[in-house]
mmCIF file of N, CA, C and O in Angstrom:
data_model
loop_
_atom_site.group_PDB
_atom_site.id
_atom_site.type_symbol
_atom_site.label_atom_id
_atom_site.label_comp_id
_atom_site.label_asym_id
_atom_site.label_seq_id
_atom_site.Cartn_x
_atom_site.Cartn_y
_atom_site.Cartn_z
ATOM 1 N N MET A 1 -47.049 9.153 41.144
ATOM 2 C CA MET A 1 -47.318 8.979 39.837
ATOM 3 C C MET A 1 -46.076 7.073 39.357
ATOM 4 O O MET A 1 -45.123 6.954 40.136
ATOM 5 N N THR A 2 -46.632 6.300 38.690
ATOM 6 C CA THR A 2 -46.589 5.122 38.896
ATOM 7 C C THR A 2 -45.602 5.202 37.795
ATOM 8 O O THR A 2 -45.485 6.311 36.393
ATOM 9 N N GLN A 3 -44.431 3.816 37.956
ATOM 10 C CA GLN A 3 -43.779 3.426 36.656
ATOM 11 C C GLN A 3 -44.556 2.799 35.122
ATOM 12 O O GLN A 3 -44.801 1.918 36.059
ATOM 13 N N PRO A 4 -43.773 3.440 34.419
ATOM 14 C CA PRO A 4 -44.535 2.304 33.158
ATOM 15 C C PRO A 4 -44.102 0.993 33.543
ATOM 16 O O PRO A 4 -42.519 0.720 33.541
ATOM 17 N N ALA A 5 -44.550 -0.427 32.773
ATOM 18 C CA ALA A 5 -43.956 -1.416 33.100
ATOM 19 C C ALA A 5 -43.387 -1.592 32.916
ATOM 20 O O ALA A 5 -41.384 -2.782 33.429
ATOM 21 N N ASP A 6 -42.782 -1.184 31.394
ATOM 22 C CA ASP A 6 -41.559 -1.801 30.852
ATOM 23 C C ASP A 6 -40.058 -0.927 31.365
ATOM 24 O O ASP A 6 -39.119 -1.825 31.991
ATOM 25 N N GLN A 7 -40.116 0.253 32.066
ATOM 26 C CA GLN A 7 -39.740 -0.154 33.259
ATOM 27 C C GLN A 7 -38.853 -0.142 34.306
ATOM 28 O O GLN A 7 -38.096 -0.218 34.841
ATOM 29 N N VAL A 8 -40.206 -0.962 35.581
ATOM 30 C CA VAL A 8 -40.599 -1.551 36.266
ATOM 31 C C VAL A 8 -39.610 -2.126 36.344
ATOM 32 O O VAL A 8 -38.186 -3.076 36.745
ATOM 33 N N ALA A 9 -39.357 -3.294 34.601
ATOM 34 C CA ALA A 9 -38.836 -4.439 34.648
ATOM 35 C C ALA A 9 -38.087 -4.061 34.392
ATOM 36 O O ALA A 9 -36.541 -4.937 34.877
ATOM 37 N N ARG A 10 -37.293 -3.835 33.575
ATOM 38 C CA ARG A 10 -35.944 -3.596 32.852
ATOM 39 C C ARG A 10 -35.454 -3.118 34.971
ATOM 40 O O ARG A 10 -34.336 -3.714 34.620
ATOM 41 N N THR A 11 -35.599 -2.513 35.297
ATOM 42 C CA THR A 11 -35.056 -2.002 37.439
ATOM 43 C C THR A 11 -35.060 -3.356 37.726
ATOM 44 O O THR A 11 -33.986 -3.784 38.497
ATOM 45 N N LEU A 12 -35.985 -4.425 37.929
ATOM 46 C CA LEU A 12 -36.029 -5.221 38.160
ATOM 47 C C LEU A 12 -35.268 -6.106 37.521
ATOM 48 O O LEU A 12 -34.728 -7.241 38.528
ATOM 49 N N ALA A 13 -34.682 -6.782 36.523
ATOM 50 C CA ALA A 13 -34.662 -7.850 35.941
ATOM 51 C C ALA A 13 -33.067 -8.266 36.385
ATOM 52 O O ALA A 13 -32.501 -9.421 36.667
ATOM 53 N N PRO A 14 -32.492 -7.075 36.564
ATOM 54 C CA PRO A 14 -30.617 -7.106 36.018
ATOM 55 C C PRO A 14 -30.378 -7.794 37.694
ATOM 56 O O PRO A 14 -29.395 -8.502 37.439
ATOM 57 N N ARG A 15 -31.318 -7.421 38.916
ATOM 58 C CA ARG A 15 -30.917 -8.562 39.995
ATOM 59 C C ARG A 15 -30.714 -10.019 39.542
ATOM 60 O O ARG A 15 -31.047 -10.588 40.732
ATOM 61 N N ARG A 16 -31.934 -10.718 38.815
ATOM 62 C CA ARG A 16 -32.206 -12.229 38.771
ATOM 63 C C ARG A 16 -31.007 -12.695 37.675
ATOM 64 O O ARG A 16 -31.310 -13.809 36.852
ATOM 65 N N GLY A 17 -30.018 -11.844 36.653
ATOM 66 C CA GLY A 17 -29.282 -12.049 35.652
ATOM 67 C C GLY A 17 -29.868 -12.004 34.483
ATOM 68 O O GLY A 17 -29.106 -12.081 33.439
ATOM 69 N N ASP A 18 -30.368 -11.490 33.830
ATOM 70 C CA ASP A 18 -31.629 -11.083 32.158
ATOM 71 C C ASP A 18 -31.930 -10.065 32.588
ATOM 72 O O ASP A 18 -32.588 -9.107 33.478
ATOM 73 N N ASN A 19 -32.453 -9.660 31.251
ATOM 74 C CA ASN A 19 -33.295 -8.119 31.632
ATOM 75 C C ASN A 19 -34.982 -8.849 31.033
ATOM 76 O O ASN A 19 -35.468 -8.055 29.788
ATOM 77 N N GLU A 20 -35.127 -9.760 30.892
ATOM 78 C CA GLU A 20 -36.186 -10.184 30.775
ATOM 79 C C GLU A 20 -37.105 -9.987 31.358
ATOM 80 O O GLU A 20 -37.360 -9.932 32.867
ATOM 81 N N PRO A 21 -38.470 -9.006 31.797
ATOM 82 C CA PRO A 21 -39.295 -8.128 32.640
ATOM 83 C C PRO A 21 -39.654 -9.581 34.120
ATOM 84 O O PRO A 21 -39.827 -10.636 32.806
ATOM 85 N N VAL A 22 -39.888 -9.448 34.488
ATOM 86 C CA VAL A 22 -39.552 -10.350 35.702
ATOM 87 C C VAL A 22 -41.850 -11.367 35.237
ATOM 88 O O VAL A 22 -41.598 -12.648 36.198
ATOM 89 N N GLU A 23 -42.644 -9.954 35.097
ATOM 90 C CA GLU A 23 -44.036 -10.542 34.666
ATOM 91 C C GLU A 23 -43.690 -11.867 33.690
ATOM 92 O O GLU A 23 -44.497 -12.428 33.472
ATOM 93 N N PHE A 24 -42.832 -11.851 33.034
ATOM 94 C CA PHE A 24 -42.498 -13.284 31.730
ATOM 95 C C PHE A 24 -42.157 -14.307 32.318
ATOM 96 O O PHE A 24 -42.268 -15.426 30.802
ATOM 97 N N LYS A 25 -41.246 -14.472 33.332
ATOM 98 C CA LYS A 25 -40.276 -15.445 33.594
ATOM 99 C C LYS A 25 -41.740 -16.130 34.014
ATOM 100 O O LYS A 25 -42.757 -16.528 35.075
ATOM 101 N N PRO A 26 -41.314 -17.505 33.508
ATOM 102 C CA PRO A 26 -42.518 -19.396 34.659
ATOM 103 C C PRO A 26 -42.738 -19.118 35.697
ATOM 104 O O PRO A 26 -42.034 -18.797 36.869
ATOM 105 N N ALA A 27 -44.059 -19.011 35.917
ATOM 106 C CA ALA A 27 -43.679 -19.783 37.468
ATOM 107 C C ALA A 27 -43.739 -21.318 38.500
ATOM 108 O O ALA A 27 -44.780 -21.416 37.218
ATOM 109 N N ALA A 28 -44.293 -21.435 39.445
ATOM 110 C CA ALA A 28 -44.070 -23.015 39.310
ATOM 111 C C ALA A 28 -44.816 -23.223 40.766
ATOM 112 O O ALA A 28 -44.642 -22.428 41.767
ATOM 113 N N TRP A 29 -45.877 -24.136 40.762
ATOM 114 C CA TRP A 29 -46.232 -24.375 42.002
ATOM 115 C C TRP A 29 -45.821 -25.930 42.177
ATOM 116 O O TRP A 29 -45.622 -26.186 42.174
ATOM 117 N N ASP A 30 -45.913 -25.665 44.577
ATOM 118 C CA ASP A 30 -45.118 -26.321 44.766
ATOM 119 C C ASP A 30 -46.057 -27.316 45.274
ATOM 120 O O ASP A 30 -45.958 -28.463 46.382
ATOM 121 N N GLY A 31 -47.090 -27.570 44.786
ATOM 122 C CA GLY A 31 -47.817 -28.556 45.435
ATOM 123 C C GLY A 31 -48.058 -28.438 46.610
ATOM 124 O O GLY A 31 -49.909 -29.779 46.683
ATOM 125 N N HIS A 32 -48.475 -26.962 46.680
ATOM 126 C CA HIS A 32 -49.276 -27.474 48.453
ATOM 127 C C HIS A 32 -49.665 -25.548 48.353
ATOM 128 O O HIS A 32 -50.930 -25.616 47.710
ATOM 129 N N ARG A 33 -49.172 -24.860 48.779
ATOM 130 C CA ARG A 33 -49.994 -23.949 49.152
ATOM 131 C C ARG A 33 -48.505 -22.344 48.301
ATOM 132 O O ARG A 33 -49.479 -21.735 49.058
ATOM 133 N N SER A 34 -47.568 -22.329 47.595
ATOM 134 C CA SER A 34 -46.422 -21.269 46.764
ATOM 135 C C SER A 34 -47.157 -21.452 46.100
ATOM 136 O O SER A 34 -46.933 -22.580 45.138
ATOM 137 N N VAL A 35 -46.440 -20.563 45.356
ATOM 138 C CA VAL A 35 -46.385 -20.549 43.814
ATOM 139 C C VAL A 35 -44.587 -19.829 43.896
ATOM 140 O O VAL A 35 -44.596 -18.763 44.338
ATOM 141 N N ARG A 36 -43.910 -20.513 43.685
ATOM 142 C CA ARG A 36 -42.109 -19.044 42.990
ATOM 143 C C ARG A 36 -42.097 -19.158 41.695
ATOM 144 O O ARG A 36 -42.515 -19.795 40.314
ATOM 145 N N LEU A 37 -41.036 -18.107 41.644
ATOM 146 C CA LEU A 37 -40.777 -17.766 40.004
ATOM 147 C C LEU A 37 -39.309 -18.786 40.185
ATOM 148 O O LEU A 37 -38.715 -18.168 40.983
ATOM 149 N N ALA A 38 -39.393 -18.734 38.949
ATOM 150 C CA ALA A 38 -38.691 -19.841 38.479
ATOM 151 C C ALA A 38 -37.267 -18.562 37.869
ATOM 152 O O ALA A 38 -37.728 -18.521 35.801
ATOM 153 N N LEU A 39 -36.139 -18.258 38.286
ATOM 154 C CA LEU A 39 -34.940 -17.217 37.241
ATOM 155 C C LEU A 39 -34.221 -18.148 37.537
ATOM 156 O O LEU A 39 -33.839 -19.080 37.814
ATOM 157 N N SER A 40 -33.700 -17.587 36.174
ATOM 158 C CA SER A 40 -31.796 -18.145 36.140
ATOM 159 C C SER A 40 -30.587 -18.520 37.177
ATOM 160 O O SER A 40 -30.414 -18.870 37.421
ATOM 161 N N GLN A 41 -30.916 -17.705 38.014
ATOM 162 C CA GLN A 41 -29.514 -18.190 38.939
ATOM 163 C C GLN A 41 -30.562 -18.615 39.923
ATOM 164 O O GLN A 41 -29.670 -18.678 40.812
ATOM 165 N N SER A 42 -32.060 -18.618 40.619
ATOM 166 C CA SER A 42 -32.066 -18.867 41.691
ATOM 167 C C SER A 42 -34.206 -19.150 41.379
ATOM 168 O O SER A 42 -34.875 -19.015 40.148
ATOM 169 N N ASP A 43 -34.740 -19.360 42.428
ATOM 170 C CA ASP A 43 -36.320 -19.122 42.705
ATOM 171 C C ASP A 43 -37.100 -18.081 43.551
ATOM 172 O O ASP A 43 -36.183 -18.542 44.494
ATOM 173 N N VAL A 44 -37.679 -17.315 42.827
ATOM 174 C CA VAL A 44 -38.521 -16.507 44.334
ATOM 175 C C VAL A 44 -40.018 -16.883 44.708
ATOM 176 O O VAL A 44 -40.033 -17.082 43.313
ATOM 177 N N GLY A 45 -39.762 -16.366 45.967
ATOM 178 C CA GLY A 45 -41.586 -16.466 46.336
ATOM 179 C C GLY A 45 -42.753 -15.372 45.933
ATOM 180 O O GLY A 45 -42.060 -13.778 45.682
ATOM 181 N N LEU A 46 -43.377 -15.942 44.878
ATOM 182 C CA LEU A 46 -44.358 -14.797 44.559
ATOM 183 C C LEU A 46 -45.249 -14.562 45.529
ATOM 184 O O LEU A 46 -46.220 -13.153 45.466
ATOM 185 N N ALA A 47 -46.344 -16.310 45.586
ATOM 186 C CA ALA A 47 -47.418 -15.933 45.982
ATOM 187 C C ALA A 47 -47.979 -17.353 46.978
ATOM 188 O O ALA A 47 -47.212 -17.679 46.658
ATOM 189 N N THR A 48 -48.365 -17.194 48.429
ATOM 190 C CA THR A 48 -48.596 -18.367 48.599
ATOM 191 C C THR A 48 -50.433 -17.422 49.841
ATOM 192 O O THR A 48 -50.712 -16.882 49.284
ATOM 193 N N ALA A 49 -50.388 -19.270 49.597
ATOM 194 C CA ALA A 49 -52.260 -18.828 49.712
ATOM 195 C C ALA A 49 -52.779 -19.851 52.003
ATOM 196 O O ALA A 49 -53.388 -19.502 52.191
ATOM 197 N N THR A 50 -51.286 -19.772 52.150
ATOM 198 C CA THR A 50 -51.315 -19.993 53.368
ATOM 199 C C THR A 50 -51.696 -19.893 54.524
ATOM 200 O O THR A 50 -52.459 -20.308 55.545
ATOM 201 N N TYR A 51 -51.671 -18.181 54.669
ATOM 202 C CA TYR A 51 -52.580 -17.839 55.224
ATOM 203 C C TYR A 51 -53.917 -16.928 55.623
ATOM 204 O O TYR A 51 -54.760 -15.983 56.406
ATOM 205 N N SER A 52 -54.472 -17.791 53.967
ATOM 206 C CA SER A 52 -55.861 -17.585 53.832
ATOM 207 C C SER A 52 -57.083 -18.381 55.404
ATOM 208 O O SER A 52 -56.883 -19.402 54.380
ATOM 209 N N TYR A 53 -56.737 -18.305 56.389
ATOM 210 C CA TYR A 53 -57.623 -18.823 56.888
ATOM 211 C C TYR A 53 -58.572 -19.042 57.233
ATOM 212 O O TYR A 53 -59.355 -20.385 57.602
ATOM 213 N N ASN A 54 -59.268 -18.240 56.228
ATOM 214 C CA ASN A 54 -60.236 -18.733 55.691
ATOM 215 C C ASN A 54 -60.826 -19.877 55.083
ATOM 216 O O ASN A 54 -62.334 -19.883 54.728
ATOM 217 N N LEU A 55 -59.971 -19.936 54.347
ATOM 218 C CA LEU A 55 -60.145 -21.480 53.600
ATOM 219 C C LEU A 55 -59.413 -21.908 54.007
ATOM 220 O O LEU A 55 -58.638 -22.774 55.421
ATOM 221 N N THR A 56 -60.277 -23.383 53.449
ATOM 222 C CA THR A 56 -60.221 -25.111 53.947
ATOM 223 C C THR A 56 -59.147 -25.321 53.113
ATOM 224 O O THR A 56 -58.103 -24.455 52.128
ATOM 225 N N HIS A 57 -57.732 -26.330 53.460
ATOM 226 C CA HIS A 57 -56.559 -26.129 53.006
ATOM 227 C C HIS A 57 -56.013 -27.013 51.911
ATOM 228 O O HIS A 57 -55.812 -26.560 50.780
ATOM 229 N N GLU A 58 -57.849 -27.714 51.397
ATOM 230 C CA GLU A 58 -58.011 -28.161 49.550
ATOM 231 C C GLU A 58 -57.417 -26.055 49.218
ATOM 232 O O GLU A 58 -57.657 -26.420 47.714
ATOM 233 N N GLU A 59 -58.903 -25.518 49.519
ATOM 234 C CA GLU A 59 -58.958 -24.785 48.801
ATOM 235 C C GLU A 59 -57.851 -23.519 48.503
ATOM 236 O O GLU A 59 -57.446 -23.396 47.897
ATOM 237 N N ARG A 60 -56.078 -23.993 49.750
ATOM 238 C CA ARG A 60 -56.062 -22.608 49.459
ATOM 239 C C ARG A 60 -54.713 -23.379 48.769
ATOM 240 O O ARG A 60 -54.012 -22.747 47.851
ATOM 241 N N THR A 61 -54.769 -24.979 48.656
ATOM 242 C CA THR A 61 -53.814 -25.346 47.061
ATOM 243 C C THR A 61 -54.356 -25.388 46.424
ATOM 244 O O THR A 61 -53.492 -25.212 45.028
ATOM 245 N N ARG A 62 -55.695 -25.074 45.965
ATOM 246 C CA ARG A 62 -56.154 -25.152 45.213
ATOM 247 C C ARG A 62 -56.338 -23.337 44.551
ATOM 248 O O ARG A 62 -55.805 -23.541 43.044
ATOM 249 N N VAL A 63 -55.894 -22.210 45.145
ATOM 250 C CA VAL A 63 -55.991 -21.553 44.734
ATOM 251 C C VAL A 63 -54.439 -21.114 44.212
ATOM 252 O O VAL A 63 -53.822 -20.258 43.133
ATOM 253 N N ALA A 64 -54.128 -21.823 44.436
ATOM 254 C CA ALA A 64 -51.550 -21.666 44.069
ATOM 255 C C ALA A 64 -51.915 -21.856 42.980
ATOM 256 O O ALA A 64 -51.109 -21.599 42.692
ATOM 257 N N ARG A 65 -52.624 -23.004 43.430
ATOM 258 C CA ARG A 65 -52.427 -24.041 41.779
ATOM 259 C C ARG A 65 -53.112 -23.248 40.800
ATOM 260 O O ARG A 65 -52.352 -22.842 39.846
ATOM 261 N N ARG A 66 -53.889 -22.321 41.527
ATOM 262 C CA ARG A 66 -54.131 -21.775 39.900
ATOM 263 C C ARG A 66 -53.501 -20.018 40.173
ATOM 264 O O ARG A 66 -53.267 -19.908 38.694
ATOM 265 N N ILE A 67 -53.182 -19.559 40.405
ATOM 266 C CA ILE A 67 -52.318 -18.250 40.436
ATOM 267 C C ILE A 67 -50.916 -19.101 39.457
ATOM 268 O O ILE A 67 -50.997 -18.883 38.364
ATOM 269 N N ALA A 68 -50.956 -19.508 39.773
ATOM 270 C CA ALA A 68 -49.491 -19.757 38.822
ATOM 271 C C ALA A 68 -49.936 -20.253 37.793
ATOM 272 O O ALA A 68 -48.835 -19.841 36.972
ATOM 273 N N ALA A 69 -51.286 -21.683 37.998
ATOM 274 C CA ALA A 69 -51.800 -21.926 35.587
ATOM 275 C C ALA A 69 -51.525 -20.076 35.076
ATOM 276 O O ALA A 69 -51.657 -19.725 34.541
ATOM 277 N N LEU A 70 -52.393 -18.361 35.692
ATOM 278 C CA LEU A 70 -52.635 -18.146 35.492
ATOM 279 C C LEU A 70 -51.559 -16.824 35.077
ATOM 280 O O LEU A 70 -52.288 -16.360 34.453
ATOM 281 N N TRP A 71 -50.425 -17.333 36.121
ATOM 282 C CA TRP A 71 -49.327 -16.412 35.560
ATOM 283 C C TRP A 71 -48.583 -17.045 34.774
ATOM 284 O O TRP A 71 -48.571 -16.370 33.592
ATOM 285 N N ASN A 72 -47.974 -18.276 34.514
ATOM 286 C CA ASN A 72 -47.978 -19.002 33.469
ATOM 287 C C ASN A 72 -48.555 -18.459 32.138
ATOM 288 O O ASN A 72 -47.709 -18.266 30.931
ATOM 289 N N LEU A 73 -50.011 -18.055 31.915
ATOM 290 C CA LEU A 73 -50.940 -18.054 30.741
ATOM 291 C C LEU A 73 -50.443 -17.131 30.424
ATOM 292 O O LEU A 73 -49.823 -16.629 28.999
ATOM 293 N N ALA A 74 -50.333 -15.499 31.449
ATOM 294 C CA ALA A 74 -50.246 -13.868 30.947
ATOM 295 C C ALA A 74 -47.930 -14.127 30.839
ATOM 296 O O ALA A 74 -48.184 -13.676 29.319
ATOM 297 N N ALA A 75 -47.479 -14.785 31.526
ATOM 298 C CA ALA A 75 -46.599 -14.775 31.214
ATOM 299 C C ALA A 75 -45.884 -15.599 29.827
ATOM 300 O O ALA A 75 -44.986 -14.572 28.649
ATOM 301 N N ALA A 76 -46.412 -16.841 28.964
ATOM 302 C CA ALA A 76 -46.635 -17.040 27.970
ATOM 303 C C ALA A 76 -46.880 -16.484 26.683
ATOM 304 O O ALA A 76 -46.451 -16.616 25.917
ATOM 305 N N SER A 77 -47.736 -16.174 26.912
ATOM 306 C CA SER A 77 -48.559 -15.040 25.602
ATOM 307 C C SER A 77 -47.780 -13.393 26.210
ATOM 308 O O SER A 77 -48.597 -12.444 25.004
ATOM 309 N N GLN A 78 -47.377 -13.194 27.390
ATOM 310 C CA GLN A 78 -46.525 -11.666 27.409
ATOM 311 C C GLN A 78 -47.861 -10.281 27.603
ATOM 312 O O GLN A 78 -47.205 -9.906 27.497
ATOM 313 N N TRP A 79 -48.057 -10.845 28.373
ATOM 314 C CA TRP A 79 -49.476 -10.034 28.236
ATOM 315 C C TRP A 79 -49.178 -9.239 29.396
ATOM 316 O O TRP A 79 -48.177 -9.509 30.873
ATOM 317 N N SER A 80 -48.958 -7.338 28.869
ATOM 318 C CA SER A 80 -48.633 -6.280 30.022
ATOM 319 C C SER A 80 -49.960 -7.052 31.792
ATOM 320 O O SER A 80 -50.905 -7.464 31.282
ATOM 321 N N THR A 81 -49.911 -6.890 32.848
ATOM 322 C CA THR A 81 -50.591 -6.217 33.853
ATOM 323 C C THR A 81 -51.875 -5.396 33.358
ATOM 324 O O THR A 81 -52.911 -5.673 33.234
ATOM 325 N N GLU A 82 -50.969 -4.233 32.690
ATOM 326 C CA GLU A 82 -52.526 -3.058 32.185
ATOM 327 C C GLU A 82 -53.482 -3.891 31.348
ATOM 328 O O GLU A 82 -54.175 -3.784 30.813
ATOM 329 N N ALA A 83 -52.458 -5.218 30.546
ATOM 330 C CA ALA A 83 -53.839 -5.381 29.352
ATOM 331 C C ALA A 83 -54.070 -7.106 29.880
ATOM 332 O O ALA A 83 -55.880 -6.280 30.151
ATOM 333 N N ILE A 84 -53.799 -7.159 30.404
ATOM 334 C CA ILE A 84 -54.933 -8.419 31.650
ATOM 335 C C ILE A 84 -55.786 -7.366 32.600
ATOM 336 O O ILE A 84 -57.690 -7.944 31.811
ATOM 337 N N GLU A 85 -55.948 -6.283 33.191
ATOM 338 C CA GLU A 85 -56.887 -5.275 33.624
ATOM 339 C C GLU A 85 -57.922 -5.296 33.014
ATOM 340 O O GLU A 85 -58.899 -4.822 32.984
ATOM 341 N N ALA A 86 -57.413 -4.988 31.636
ATOM 342 C CA ALA A 86 -58.772 -4.270 30.210
ATOM 343 C C ALA A 86 -58.474 -5.567 30.089
ATOM 344 O O ALA A 86 -60.273 -4.971 29.818
ATOM 345 N N MET A 87 -58.487 -6.851 29.773
ATOM 346 C CA MET A 87 -59.232 -7.682 29.563
ATOM 347 C C MET A 87 -60.825 -8.212 30.043
ATOM 348 O O MET A 87 -61.481 -8.512 30.251
ATOM 349 N N THR A 88 -61.209 -6.662 31.710
ATOM 350 C CA THR A 88 -62.071 -7.609 33.244
ATOM 351 C C THR A 88 -62.379 -5.989 31.905
ATOM 352 O O THR A 88 -64.077 -6.393 33.135
ATOM 353 N N ASN A 89 -62.775 -5.139 31.435
ATOM 354 C CA ASN A 89 -64.064 -4.653 30.697
ATOM 355 C C ASN A 89 -64.970 -4.213 31.717
ATOM 356 O O ASN A 89 -65.808 -3.703 31.954
ATOM 357 N N GLY A 90 -63.933 -3.144 32.659
ATOM 358 C CA GLY A 90 -63.846 -2.010 33.776
ATOM 359 C C GLY A 90 -64.999 -3.134 35.443
ATOM 360 O O GLY A 90 -64.715 -2.567 36.011
ATOM 361 N N ALA A 91 -64.385 -4.135 35.266
ATOM 362 C CA ALA A 91 -64.425 -5.124 36.734
ATOM 363 C C ALA A 91 -63.479 -4.937 38.113
ATOM 364 O O ALA A 91 -62.828 -3.699 37.119
ATOM 365 N N ASP A 92 -63.773 -5.233 38.602
ATOM 366 C CA ASP A 92 -62.929 -4.458 40.185
ATOM 367 C C ASP A 92 -61.701 -4.278 40.057
ATOM 368 O O ASP A 92 -61.366 -3.830 41.187
ATOM 369 N N ASN A 93 -61.157 -5.285 39.129
ATOM 370 C CA ASN A 93 -59.316 -5.432 39.347
ATOM 371 C C ASN A 93 -59.094 -5.708 40.892
ATOM 372 O O ASN A 93 -58.263 -5.929 40.775
ATOM 373 N N GLY A 94 -60.245 -6.586 41.844
ATOM 374 C CA GLY A 94 -59.235 -6.746 42.814
ATOM 375 C C GLY A 94 -60.367 -6.901 44.130
ATOM 376 O O GLY A 94 -59.293 -6.945 45.281
ATOM 377 N N SER A 95 -60.048 -4.936 43.917
ATOM 378 C CA SER A 95 -59.716 -3.997 45.035
ATOM 379 C C SER A 95 -61.047 -4.973 46.043
ATOM 380 O O SER A 95 -62.103 -4.846 46.371
ATOM 381 N N VAL A 96 -60.401 -4.875 47.303
ATOM 382 C CA VAL A 96 -61.664 -4.702 48.592
ATOM 383 C C VAL A 96 -61.571 -4.628 49.569
ATOM 384 O O VAL A 96 -60.331 -2.796 49.694
#
């Protein structure tokens, strides 16, 4: 059984010193292949394209930049994960 997003956010946020859901925190692209969350007391790794060996170096860099841009769009809009999934209108949602 999954927990509601707001309950998960309340559980995770205190580890970083505030009550704002982690999904609404800004992300920063490192200029290479990783994305970090900018949190009140530190930054935390969010995603990396470093080990996507079937992509070129340039593609991995573009992927990381895109992840940061999309994360920040969703965070600024305060979209929940469920709202983002609903925007795909039943598309695959990334399952492989």
